[in-house]
Coordinates of C-alpha atoms in Angstrom, one line a residue:
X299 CA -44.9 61.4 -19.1
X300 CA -42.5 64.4 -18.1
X301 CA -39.5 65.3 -20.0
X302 CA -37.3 64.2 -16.6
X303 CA -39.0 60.8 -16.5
X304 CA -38.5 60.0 -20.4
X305 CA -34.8 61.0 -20.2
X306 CA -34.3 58.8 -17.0
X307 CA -35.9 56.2 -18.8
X308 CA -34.0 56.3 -21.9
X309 CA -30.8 56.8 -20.3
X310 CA -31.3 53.8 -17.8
X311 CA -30.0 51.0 -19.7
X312 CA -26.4 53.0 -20.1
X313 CA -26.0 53.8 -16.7
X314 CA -26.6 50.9 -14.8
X315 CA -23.8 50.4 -12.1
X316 CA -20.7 47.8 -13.1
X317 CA -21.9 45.7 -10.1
X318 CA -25.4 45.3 -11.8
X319 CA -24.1 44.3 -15.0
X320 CA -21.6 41.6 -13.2
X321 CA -24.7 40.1 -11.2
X322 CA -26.8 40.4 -14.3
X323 CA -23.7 38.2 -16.5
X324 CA -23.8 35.6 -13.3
X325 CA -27.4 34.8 -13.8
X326 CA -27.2 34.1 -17.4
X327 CA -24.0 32.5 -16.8
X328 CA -26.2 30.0 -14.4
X329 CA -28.4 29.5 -16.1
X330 CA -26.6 28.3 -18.9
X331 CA -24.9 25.9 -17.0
X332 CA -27.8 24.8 -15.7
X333 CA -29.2 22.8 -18.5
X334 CA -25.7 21.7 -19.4
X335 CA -24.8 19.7 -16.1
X336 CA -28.1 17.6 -16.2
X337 CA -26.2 14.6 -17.4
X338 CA -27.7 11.8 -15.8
X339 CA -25.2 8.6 -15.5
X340 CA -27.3 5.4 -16.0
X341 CA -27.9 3.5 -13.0
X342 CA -25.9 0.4 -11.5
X343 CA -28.1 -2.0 -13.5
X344 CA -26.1 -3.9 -16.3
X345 CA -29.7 -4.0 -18.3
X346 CA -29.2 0.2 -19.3
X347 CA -26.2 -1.5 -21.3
X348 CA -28.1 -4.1 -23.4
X349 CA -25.4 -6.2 -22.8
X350 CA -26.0 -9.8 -23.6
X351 CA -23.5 -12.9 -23.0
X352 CA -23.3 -13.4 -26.9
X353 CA -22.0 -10.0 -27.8
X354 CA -19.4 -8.4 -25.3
X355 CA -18.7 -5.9 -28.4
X356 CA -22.6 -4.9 -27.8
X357 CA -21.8 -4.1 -24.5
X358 CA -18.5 -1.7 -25.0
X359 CA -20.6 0.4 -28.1
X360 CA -23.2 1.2 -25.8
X361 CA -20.5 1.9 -22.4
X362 CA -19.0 4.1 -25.3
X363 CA -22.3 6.5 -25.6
X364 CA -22.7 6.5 -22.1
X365 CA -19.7 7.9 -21.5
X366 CA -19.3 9.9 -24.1
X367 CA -22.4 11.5 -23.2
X368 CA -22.2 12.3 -19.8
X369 CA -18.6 13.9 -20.7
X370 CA -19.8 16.0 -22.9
X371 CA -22.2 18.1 -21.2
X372 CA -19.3 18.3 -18.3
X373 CA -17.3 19.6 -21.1
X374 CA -19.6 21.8 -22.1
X375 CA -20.1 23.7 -18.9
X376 CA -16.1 23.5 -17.9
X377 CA -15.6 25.0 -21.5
X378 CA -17.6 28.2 -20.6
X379 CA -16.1 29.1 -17.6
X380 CA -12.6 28.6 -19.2
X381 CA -13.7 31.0 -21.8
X382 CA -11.7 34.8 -22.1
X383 CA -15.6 36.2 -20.0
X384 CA -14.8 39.2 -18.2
X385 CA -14.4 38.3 -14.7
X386 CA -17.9 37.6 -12.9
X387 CA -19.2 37.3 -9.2
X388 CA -19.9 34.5 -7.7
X389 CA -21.7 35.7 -4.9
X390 CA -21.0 35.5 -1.2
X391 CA -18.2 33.0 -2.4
X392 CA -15.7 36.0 -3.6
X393 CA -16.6 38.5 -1.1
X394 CA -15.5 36.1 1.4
X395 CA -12.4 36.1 -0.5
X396 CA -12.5 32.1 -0.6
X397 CA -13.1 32.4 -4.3
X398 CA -11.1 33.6 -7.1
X399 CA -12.1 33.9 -10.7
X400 CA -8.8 32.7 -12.1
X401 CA -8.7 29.5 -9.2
X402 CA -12.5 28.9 -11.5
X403 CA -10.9 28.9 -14.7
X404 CA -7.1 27.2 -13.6
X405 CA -9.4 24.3 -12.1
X406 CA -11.8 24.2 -15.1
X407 CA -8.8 24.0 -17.4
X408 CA -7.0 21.3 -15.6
X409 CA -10.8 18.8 -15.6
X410 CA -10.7 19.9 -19.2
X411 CA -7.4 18.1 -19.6
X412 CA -8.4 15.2 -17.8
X413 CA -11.6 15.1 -19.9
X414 CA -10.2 15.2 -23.0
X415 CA -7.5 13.1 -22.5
X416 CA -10.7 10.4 -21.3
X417 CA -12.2 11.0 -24.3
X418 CA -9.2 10.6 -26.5
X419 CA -8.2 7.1 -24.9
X420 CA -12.1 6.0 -25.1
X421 CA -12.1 6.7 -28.6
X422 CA -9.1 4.3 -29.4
X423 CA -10.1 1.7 -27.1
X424 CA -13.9 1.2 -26.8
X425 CA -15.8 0.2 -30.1
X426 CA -18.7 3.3 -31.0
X427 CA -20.5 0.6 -33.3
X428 CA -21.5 -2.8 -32.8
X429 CA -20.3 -5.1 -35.0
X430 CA -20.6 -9.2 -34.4
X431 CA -17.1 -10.7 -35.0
X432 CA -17.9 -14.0 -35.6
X433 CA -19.9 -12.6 -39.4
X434 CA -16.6 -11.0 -40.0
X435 CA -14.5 -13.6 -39.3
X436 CA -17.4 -15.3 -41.7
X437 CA -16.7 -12.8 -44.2
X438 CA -13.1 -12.2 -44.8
X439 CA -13.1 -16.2 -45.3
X440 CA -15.5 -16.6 -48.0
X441 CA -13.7 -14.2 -50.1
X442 CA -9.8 -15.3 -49.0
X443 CA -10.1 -18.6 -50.1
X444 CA -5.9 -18.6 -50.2
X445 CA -5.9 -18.1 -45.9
X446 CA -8.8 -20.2 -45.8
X447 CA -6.8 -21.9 -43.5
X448 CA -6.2 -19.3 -40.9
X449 CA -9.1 -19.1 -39.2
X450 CA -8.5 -16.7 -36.6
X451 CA -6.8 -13.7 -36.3
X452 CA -4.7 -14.8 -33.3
X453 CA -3.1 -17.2 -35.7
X454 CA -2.8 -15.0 -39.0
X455 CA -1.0 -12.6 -36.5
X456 CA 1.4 -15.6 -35.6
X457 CA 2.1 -15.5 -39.1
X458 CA 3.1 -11.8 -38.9
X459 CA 5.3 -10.9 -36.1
X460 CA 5.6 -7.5 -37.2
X461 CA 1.9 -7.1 -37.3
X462 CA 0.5 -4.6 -34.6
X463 CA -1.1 -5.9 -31.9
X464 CA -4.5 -4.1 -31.6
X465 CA -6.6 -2.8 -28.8
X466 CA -8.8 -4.5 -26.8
X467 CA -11.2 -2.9 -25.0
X468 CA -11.1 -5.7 -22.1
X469 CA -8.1 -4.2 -21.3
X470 CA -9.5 -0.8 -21.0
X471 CA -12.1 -1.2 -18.6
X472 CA -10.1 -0.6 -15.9
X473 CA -8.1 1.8 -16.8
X474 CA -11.6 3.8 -17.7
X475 CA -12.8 3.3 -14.4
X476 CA -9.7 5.0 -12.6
X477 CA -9.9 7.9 -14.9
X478 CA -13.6 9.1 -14.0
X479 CA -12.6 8.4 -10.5
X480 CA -9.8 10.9 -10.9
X481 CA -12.4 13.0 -12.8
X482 CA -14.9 13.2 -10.2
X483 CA -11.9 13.8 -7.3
X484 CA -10.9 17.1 -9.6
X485 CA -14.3 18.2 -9.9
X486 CA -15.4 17.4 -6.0
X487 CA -12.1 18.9 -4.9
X488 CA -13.2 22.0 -3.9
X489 CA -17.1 22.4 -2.3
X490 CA -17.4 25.7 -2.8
X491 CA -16.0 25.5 -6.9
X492 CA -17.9 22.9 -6.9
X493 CA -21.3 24.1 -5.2
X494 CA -21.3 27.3 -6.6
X495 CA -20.3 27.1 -10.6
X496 CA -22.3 23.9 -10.6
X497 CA -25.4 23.7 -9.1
X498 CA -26.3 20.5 -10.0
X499 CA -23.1 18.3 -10.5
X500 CA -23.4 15.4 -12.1
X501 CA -21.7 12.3 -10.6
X502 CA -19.1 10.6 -12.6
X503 CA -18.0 7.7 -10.3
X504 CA -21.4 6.1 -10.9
X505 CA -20.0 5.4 -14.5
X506 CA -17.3 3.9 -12.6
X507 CA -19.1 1.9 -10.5
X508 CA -21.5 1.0 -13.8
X509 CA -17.9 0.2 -15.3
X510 CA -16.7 -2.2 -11.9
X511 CA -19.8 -3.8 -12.0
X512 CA -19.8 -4.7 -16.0
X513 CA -16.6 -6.3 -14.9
X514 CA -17.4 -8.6 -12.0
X515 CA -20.9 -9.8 -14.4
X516 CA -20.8 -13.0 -15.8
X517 CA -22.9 -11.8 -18.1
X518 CA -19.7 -10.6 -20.0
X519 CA -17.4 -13.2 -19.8
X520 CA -15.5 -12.3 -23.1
X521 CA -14.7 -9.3 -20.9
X522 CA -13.1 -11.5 -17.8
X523 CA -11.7 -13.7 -19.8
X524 CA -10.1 -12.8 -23.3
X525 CA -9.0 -15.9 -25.0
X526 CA -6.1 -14.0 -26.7
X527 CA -5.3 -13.3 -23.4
X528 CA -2.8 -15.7 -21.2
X529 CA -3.8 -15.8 -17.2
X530 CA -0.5 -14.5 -16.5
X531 CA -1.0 -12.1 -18.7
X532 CA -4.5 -11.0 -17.3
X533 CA -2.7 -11.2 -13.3
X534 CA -0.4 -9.0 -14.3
X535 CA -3.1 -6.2 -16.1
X536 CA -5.1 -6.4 -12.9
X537 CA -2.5 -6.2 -10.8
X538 CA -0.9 -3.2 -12.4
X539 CA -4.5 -1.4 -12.6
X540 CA -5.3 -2.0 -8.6
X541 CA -2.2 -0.1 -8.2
X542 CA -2.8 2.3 -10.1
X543 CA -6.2 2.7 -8.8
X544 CA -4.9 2.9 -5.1
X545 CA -1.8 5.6 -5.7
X546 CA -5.0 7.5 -7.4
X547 CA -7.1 7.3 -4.5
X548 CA -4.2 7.9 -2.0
X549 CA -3.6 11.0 -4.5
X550 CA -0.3 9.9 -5.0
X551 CA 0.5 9.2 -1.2
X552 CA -1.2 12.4 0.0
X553 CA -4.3 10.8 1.7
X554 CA -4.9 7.6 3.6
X555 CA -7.2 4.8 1.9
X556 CA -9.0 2.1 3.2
X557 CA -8.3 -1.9 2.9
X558 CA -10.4 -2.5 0.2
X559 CA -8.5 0.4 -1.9
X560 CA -5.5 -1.9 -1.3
X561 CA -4.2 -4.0 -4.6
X562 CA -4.4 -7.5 -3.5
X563 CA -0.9 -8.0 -2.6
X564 CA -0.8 -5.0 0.3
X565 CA -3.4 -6.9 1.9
X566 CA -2.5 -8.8 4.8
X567 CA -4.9 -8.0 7.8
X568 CA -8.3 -7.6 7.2
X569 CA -8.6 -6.8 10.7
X570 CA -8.0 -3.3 10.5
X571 CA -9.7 -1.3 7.8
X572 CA -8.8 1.9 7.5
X573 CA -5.8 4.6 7.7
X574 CA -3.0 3.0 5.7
X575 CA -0.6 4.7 3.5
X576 CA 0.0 4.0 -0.2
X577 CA 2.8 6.3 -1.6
X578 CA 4.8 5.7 -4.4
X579 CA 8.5 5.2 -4.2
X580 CA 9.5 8.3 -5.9
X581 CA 8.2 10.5 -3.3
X582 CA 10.4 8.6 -0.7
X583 CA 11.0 11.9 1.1
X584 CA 6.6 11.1 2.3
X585 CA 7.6 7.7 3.3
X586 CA 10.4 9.3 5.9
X587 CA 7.9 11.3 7.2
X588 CA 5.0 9.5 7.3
X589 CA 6.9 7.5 10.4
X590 CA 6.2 10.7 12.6
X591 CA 2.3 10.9 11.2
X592 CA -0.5 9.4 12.1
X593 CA -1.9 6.0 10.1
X594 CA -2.4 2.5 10.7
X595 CA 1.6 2.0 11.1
X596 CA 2.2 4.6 13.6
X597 CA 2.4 2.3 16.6
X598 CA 4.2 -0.3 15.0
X599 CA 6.8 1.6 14.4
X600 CA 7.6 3.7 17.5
X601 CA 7.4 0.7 19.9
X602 CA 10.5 -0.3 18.0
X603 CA 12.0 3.1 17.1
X604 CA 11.8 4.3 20.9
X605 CA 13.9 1.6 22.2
X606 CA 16.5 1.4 18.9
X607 CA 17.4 5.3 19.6
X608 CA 17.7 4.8 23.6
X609 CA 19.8 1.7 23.1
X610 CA 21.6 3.2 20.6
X611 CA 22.6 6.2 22.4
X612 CA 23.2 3.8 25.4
X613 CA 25.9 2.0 23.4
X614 CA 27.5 4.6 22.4
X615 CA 28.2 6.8 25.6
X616 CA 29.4 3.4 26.9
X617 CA 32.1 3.3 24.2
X618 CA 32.9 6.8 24.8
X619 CA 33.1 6.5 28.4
X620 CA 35.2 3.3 27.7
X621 CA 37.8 5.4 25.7
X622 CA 37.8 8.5 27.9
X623 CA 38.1 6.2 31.0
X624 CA 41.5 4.7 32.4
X625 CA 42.9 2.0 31.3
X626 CA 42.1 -0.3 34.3
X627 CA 37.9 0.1 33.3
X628 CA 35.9 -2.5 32.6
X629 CA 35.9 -3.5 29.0
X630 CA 32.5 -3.9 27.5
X631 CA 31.8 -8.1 27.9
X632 CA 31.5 -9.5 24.0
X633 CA 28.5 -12.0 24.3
X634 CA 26.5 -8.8 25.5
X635 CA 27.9 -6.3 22.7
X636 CA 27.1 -9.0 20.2
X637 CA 23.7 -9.7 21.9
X638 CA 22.9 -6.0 21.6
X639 CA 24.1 -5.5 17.9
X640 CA 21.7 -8.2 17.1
X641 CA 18.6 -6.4 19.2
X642 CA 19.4 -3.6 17.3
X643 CA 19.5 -4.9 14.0
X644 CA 15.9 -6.8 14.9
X645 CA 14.5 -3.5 16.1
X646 CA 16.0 -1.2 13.2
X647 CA 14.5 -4.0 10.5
X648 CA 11.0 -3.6 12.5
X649 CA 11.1 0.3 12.0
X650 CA 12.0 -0.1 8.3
X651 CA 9.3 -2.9 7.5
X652 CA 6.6 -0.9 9.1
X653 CA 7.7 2.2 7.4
X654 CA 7.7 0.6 4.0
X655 CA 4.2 -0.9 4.6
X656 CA 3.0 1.8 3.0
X657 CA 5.3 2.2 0.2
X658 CA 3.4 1.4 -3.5
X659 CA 6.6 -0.3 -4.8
X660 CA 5.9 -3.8 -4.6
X661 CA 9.3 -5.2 -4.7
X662 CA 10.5 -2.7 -2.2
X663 CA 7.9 -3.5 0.3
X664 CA 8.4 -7.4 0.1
X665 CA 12.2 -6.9 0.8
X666 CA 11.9 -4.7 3.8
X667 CA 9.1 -7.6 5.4
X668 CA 11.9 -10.2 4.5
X669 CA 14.6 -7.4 6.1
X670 CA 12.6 -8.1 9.2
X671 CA 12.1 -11.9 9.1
X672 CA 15.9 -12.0 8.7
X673 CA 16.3 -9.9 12.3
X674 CA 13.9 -12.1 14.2
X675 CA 16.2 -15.1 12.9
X676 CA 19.5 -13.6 14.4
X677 CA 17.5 -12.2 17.2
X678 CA 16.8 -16.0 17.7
X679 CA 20.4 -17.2 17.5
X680 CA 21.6 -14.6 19.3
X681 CA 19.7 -15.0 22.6
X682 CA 20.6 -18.7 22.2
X683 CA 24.4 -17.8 21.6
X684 CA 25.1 -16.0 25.2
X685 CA 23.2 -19.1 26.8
X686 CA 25.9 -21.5 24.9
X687 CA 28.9 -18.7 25.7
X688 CA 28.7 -18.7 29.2
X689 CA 27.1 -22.3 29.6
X690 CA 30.1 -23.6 28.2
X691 CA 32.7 -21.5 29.8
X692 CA 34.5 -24.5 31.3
X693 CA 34.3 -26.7 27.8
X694 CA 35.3 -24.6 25.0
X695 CA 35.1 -26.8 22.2
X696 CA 31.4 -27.9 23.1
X697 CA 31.0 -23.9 23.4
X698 CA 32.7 -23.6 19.8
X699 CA 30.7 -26.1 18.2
X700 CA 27.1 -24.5 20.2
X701 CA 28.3 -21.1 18.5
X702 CA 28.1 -22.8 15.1
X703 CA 24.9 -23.9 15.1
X704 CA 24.2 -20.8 16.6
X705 CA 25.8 -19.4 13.5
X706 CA 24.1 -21.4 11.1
X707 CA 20.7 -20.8 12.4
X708 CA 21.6 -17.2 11.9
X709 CA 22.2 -18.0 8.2
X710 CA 19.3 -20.2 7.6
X711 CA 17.1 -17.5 8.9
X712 CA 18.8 -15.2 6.3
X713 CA 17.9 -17.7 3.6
X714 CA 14.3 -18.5 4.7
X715 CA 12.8 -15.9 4.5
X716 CA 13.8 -14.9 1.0
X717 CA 11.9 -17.3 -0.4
X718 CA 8.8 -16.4 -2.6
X719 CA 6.2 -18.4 -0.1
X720 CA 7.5 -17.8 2.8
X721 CA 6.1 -13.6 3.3
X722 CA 2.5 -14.8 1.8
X723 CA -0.2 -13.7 4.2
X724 CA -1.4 -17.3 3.9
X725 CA 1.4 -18.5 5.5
X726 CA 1.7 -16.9 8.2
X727 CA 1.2 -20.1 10.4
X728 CA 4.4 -21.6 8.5
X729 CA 6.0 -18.4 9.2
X730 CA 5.3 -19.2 13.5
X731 CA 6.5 -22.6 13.1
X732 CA 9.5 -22.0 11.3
X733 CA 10.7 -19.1 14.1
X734 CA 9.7 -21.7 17.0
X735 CA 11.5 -25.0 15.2
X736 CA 14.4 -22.8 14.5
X737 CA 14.4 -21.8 18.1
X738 CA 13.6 -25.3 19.8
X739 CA 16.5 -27.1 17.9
X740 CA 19.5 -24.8 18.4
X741 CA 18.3 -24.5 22.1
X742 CA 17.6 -28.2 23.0
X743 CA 21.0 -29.5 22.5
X744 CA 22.9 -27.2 24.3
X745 CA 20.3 -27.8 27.7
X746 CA 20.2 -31.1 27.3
X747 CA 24.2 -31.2 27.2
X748 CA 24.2 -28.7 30.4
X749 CA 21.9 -31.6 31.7
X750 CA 24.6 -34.6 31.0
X751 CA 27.3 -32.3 32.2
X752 CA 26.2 -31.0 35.4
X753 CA 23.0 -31.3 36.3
X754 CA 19.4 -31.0 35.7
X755 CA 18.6 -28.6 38.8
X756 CA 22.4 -27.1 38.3
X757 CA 21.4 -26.1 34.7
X758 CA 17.5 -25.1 35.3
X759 CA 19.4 -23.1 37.9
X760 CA 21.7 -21.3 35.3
X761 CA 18.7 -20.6 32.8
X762 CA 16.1 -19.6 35.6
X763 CA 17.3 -15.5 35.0
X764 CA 15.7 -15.9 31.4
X765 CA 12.9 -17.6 31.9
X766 CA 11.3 -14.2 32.5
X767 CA 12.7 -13.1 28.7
X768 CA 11.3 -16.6 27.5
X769 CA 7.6 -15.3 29.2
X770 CA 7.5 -12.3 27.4
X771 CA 8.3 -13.6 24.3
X772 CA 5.5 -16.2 24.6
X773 CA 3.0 -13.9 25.6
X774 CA 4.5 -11.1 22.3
X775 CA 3.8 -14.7 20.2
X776 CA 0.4 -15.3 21.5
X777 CA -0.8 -11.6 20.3
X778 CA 1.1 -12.4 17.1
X779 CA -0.3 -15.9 16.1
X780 CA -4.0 -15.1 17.4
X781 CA -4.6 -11.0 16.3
X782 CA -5.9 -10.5 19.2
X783 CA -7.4 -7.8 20.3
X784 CA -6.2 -6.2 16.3
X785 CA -8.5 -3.5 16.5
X786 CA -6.3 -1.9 19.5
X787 CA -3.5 -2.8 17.9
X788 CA -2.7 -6.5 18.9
X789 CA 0.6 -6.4 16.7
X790 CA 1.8 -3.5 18.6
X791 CA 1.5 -5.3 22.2
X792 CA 3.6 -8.1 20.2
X793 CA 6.1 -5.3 19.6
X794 CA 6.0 -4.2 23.3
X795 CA 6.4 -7.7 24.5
X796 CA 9.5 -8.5 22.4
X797 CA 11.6 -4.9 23.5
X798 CA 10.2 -6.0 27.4
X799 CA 11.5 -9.6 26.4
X800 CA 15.2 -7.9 24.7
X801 CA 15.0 -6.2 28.2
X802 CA 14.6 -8.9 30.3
X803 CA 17.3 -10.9 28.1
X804 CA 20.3 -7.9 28.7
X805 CA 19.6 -7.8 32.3
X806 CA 20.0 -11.3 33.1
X807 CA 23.3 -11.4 30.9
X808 CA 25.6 -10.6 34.1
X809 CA 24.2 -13.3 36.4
X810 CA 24.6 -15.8 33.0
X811 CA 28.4 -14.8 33.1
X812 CA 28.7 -16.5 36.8
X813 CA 28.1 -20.0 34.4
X814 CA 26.4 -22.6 35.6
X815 CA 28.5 -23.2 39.1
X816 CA 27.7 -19.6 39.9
X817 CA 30.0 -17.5 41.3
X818 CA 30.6 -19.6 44.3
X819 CA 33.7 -21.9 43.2
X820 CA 35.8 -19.5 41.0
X821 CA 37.2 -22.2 39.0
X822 CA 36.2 -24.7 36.3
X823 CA 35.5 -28.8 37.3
X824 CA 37.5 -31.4 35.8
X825 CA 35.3 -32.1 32.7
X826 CA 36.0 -33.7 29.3
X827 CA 37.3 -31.2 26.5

């Protein structure tokens, strides 16, 4: 070996290039990850858990493990890349520029958080040993022979109203769930984070889904049904977690979710399945915007938010051209402002509704549907009203007493629909015959009074310009009651069939105003006041 070679070979280790010593960092930092993120989630059988129907407290040690297993080794490759390391390659990923060192360790520090914050809660809630409660109960009794009478802790702690109620893993189970959902969503965020620090990423929803099914088993029923527990009580917890669950999976209103990420009470057409909003209602300024996005509501609501601006803005250049015109112009006739205001007010509680639908406040969801029930009532009453008005030009009190029913149907319809059955998706048949009752009886009596007054061909005469209105709104009703075709969007044809019907209605106003004599005579028969 010559002197040049042997100082070449000495020297070599100290003057590798900074690029070499990076790439050589990488590949032990991979392969120390590696064997970290092997962690292997049991499968979706309810027999990895052991869990048998005589001991539910079995079941939550062994869930306990599982978990704490699997989060472990995720912690323990998330903790070395939030480590103070110099800054390292990774690969084709940073030279692309679509990778940042400090976007590694910012995102391994916020699933740390999560993590812990999992296994914090876990600790508290689930039980790490199994311990039969029945030979405790056993126990404490055969040595308190004063509370030999309290047999149960339920009633000592009826004894004790101060005494801390403690946790029950039940309770927890759903709650768990969600969290590794969220887990997984952090750590899947990003496929090239993800791909590229973890080469082989462990999947934490199947603990999730290990979790939902230990749930739904009967082989746990202490778990479904906690005798502690009242059913309101239970309703109210799994209520409270499907919501939670869905603003999670909606990430907080930022993506669509399906109908089965729904809670149970958002549910109302099975029919279509996909692309519906669930945002919560402190980010109301979403919910505004989400009417000009694309999702499940988007039709709904511009069929009726089209026509509200247009009429609007109609309205009101008729009111300024009114008061910029001379005093001889024609004044704007009162059954058709009223009948308008009321169009508008059915269309404007359409828009909010359907906007709403995809709010994740529960109360304010319910009480823009019932907004909209309340506009179809007066849209109801209205139409009917300008029938009465001009039927009964030449009887004014038969016209006064019309325009109270009219009235009254208006309130009823206000009333209605604020009761707690009445928005149920089950009762949506109820819902059909209450609008068509409401509509038959305030409608009958002033025909059939036309009828005796007149005629019956002089007052089919004087309704014959609606009957087109009355078409459309039967044929809106038709898509309605039957959902038909609801996968192109049979509520939105209802929608277009009920602005065409609202058309129909305003056009035929002027030839209503003739009455039922027309326009021939001038002048009102000799009829009993």
């Amino acid at each position: 070996m010559t002197p040049t070679t042997a100082t070449a070979t000495a020297t070599s280790p100290r003057t590798k290039s900074p690029v070499a010593r990076i790439k050589r960092r990488q590949s032990l930092i991979h392969s120390a990850l590696a064997p970290c993120m092997t962690c292997q989630p049991p499968t979706h059988s309810l027999d990895t858990l052991d869990i048998s129907s005589a001991s539910a407290t079995a079941a939550f040690a062994s869930l306990h493990f599982h978990v704490l297993s699997c989060l472990a080794d995720i912690e323990a490759s998330l903790s070395q890349l939030e480590s103070p390391l110099p800054d390292f390659d990774f690969g084709q990923a940073i030279s692309r520029g679509e990778l940042k060192v400090e976007e590694v360790r910012a995102w391994a520090k916020d699933g740390l958080e999560m993590l812990r914050q999992i296994k914090g809660e876990l600790r508290s809630h689930l039980p790490d040993f199994t311990l039969d409660s029945t030979s405790v109960e056993s126990y404490v009794s055969s040595r308190l022979h004063d509370l030999s009478d309290v047999s149960t802790l339920k009633r000592m702690t009826s004894r004790f109203p101060d005494f801390p109620r403690l946790p029950r893993p039940e309770q927890y189970l759903l709650t768990l769930s969600n969290h590794l959902k969220s887990l997984h969503s952090h750590l899947s965020s990003s496929d090239t984070l993800s791909h590229v620090a973890f080469p082989s990423f462990p999947s934490t929803v199947k603990l999730s889904e290990l979790i939902d099914a230990m749930i739904s088993s009967d082989r746990v029923p202490a778990v479904l049904r906690p005798r502690s527990l009242s059913q309101t009580e239970d309703a109210l917890g799994k209520a409270t977690a499907e919501v939670a669950r869905a603003v999670e999976r909606s990430v907080h209103g930022a993506k669509l979710i399906t109908y089965g990420d729904l809670p149970t009470e958002w549910r109302n057409n099975p029919f279509v399945t996909h692309g519906y909003r669930f945002i919560p209602l402190s980010k109301w300024p979403l919910i505004i915007a989400s009417v000009f996005a694309l999702h499940n509501e988007t039709l709904n609501i511009h069929t009726h938010l089209v026509p509200l601006l247009l009429w609007t803005g109609n309205v009101i250049l008729t009111f300024l051209g009114s008061s910029l015109s001379s005093a001889s112009a024609a004044v704007v006739d009162t059954p058709i402002l009223a009948f308008t205001i009321f169009a508008l007010f059915t269309l404007f509680s359409s828009v909010v509704w359907h906007t709403m639908a995809g709010c994740a406040h529960h109360k304010g969801m319910v009480l823009c549907a019932k907004i909209d029930y309340v506009g179809i009532a007066w849209l109801i009453s209205g139409s009917v009203g300008t029938i009465v008005y001009y039927g009964f030009q030449c009887n004014t009190n038969m016209r006064r007493i019309f325009l109270l029913i009219c009235l009254i149907n208006g309130l009823v319809g206000t009333v209605i629909p604020f009761w707690d059955w009445f928005n149920r998706s089950e009762n949506k048949k109820w819902r059909i015959i209450t609008f068509l009752s409401m509509t038959i009886l305030i409608t009958l009596g002033p025909l059939t009074q036309l009828a005796l007054l007149h005629s019956v061909q002089e007052t089919a005469a004087f309704i014959r310009p609606v009957v087109p209105s009355l078409t459309s709104y039967v044929a809106g009703l038709l898509f309605y009651a039957t959902r038909f075709p609801e996968c192109g969007g049979s509520h939105a044809l209802w929608h277009i069939f009920i602005v065409r019907a609202i058309s129909l209605h305003r056009d035929a106003l002027p030839v209503l105003k003739d009455g039922v004599l027309g326009a021939t005579t001038g002048v009102c028969p000799l009829l009993p006041s």
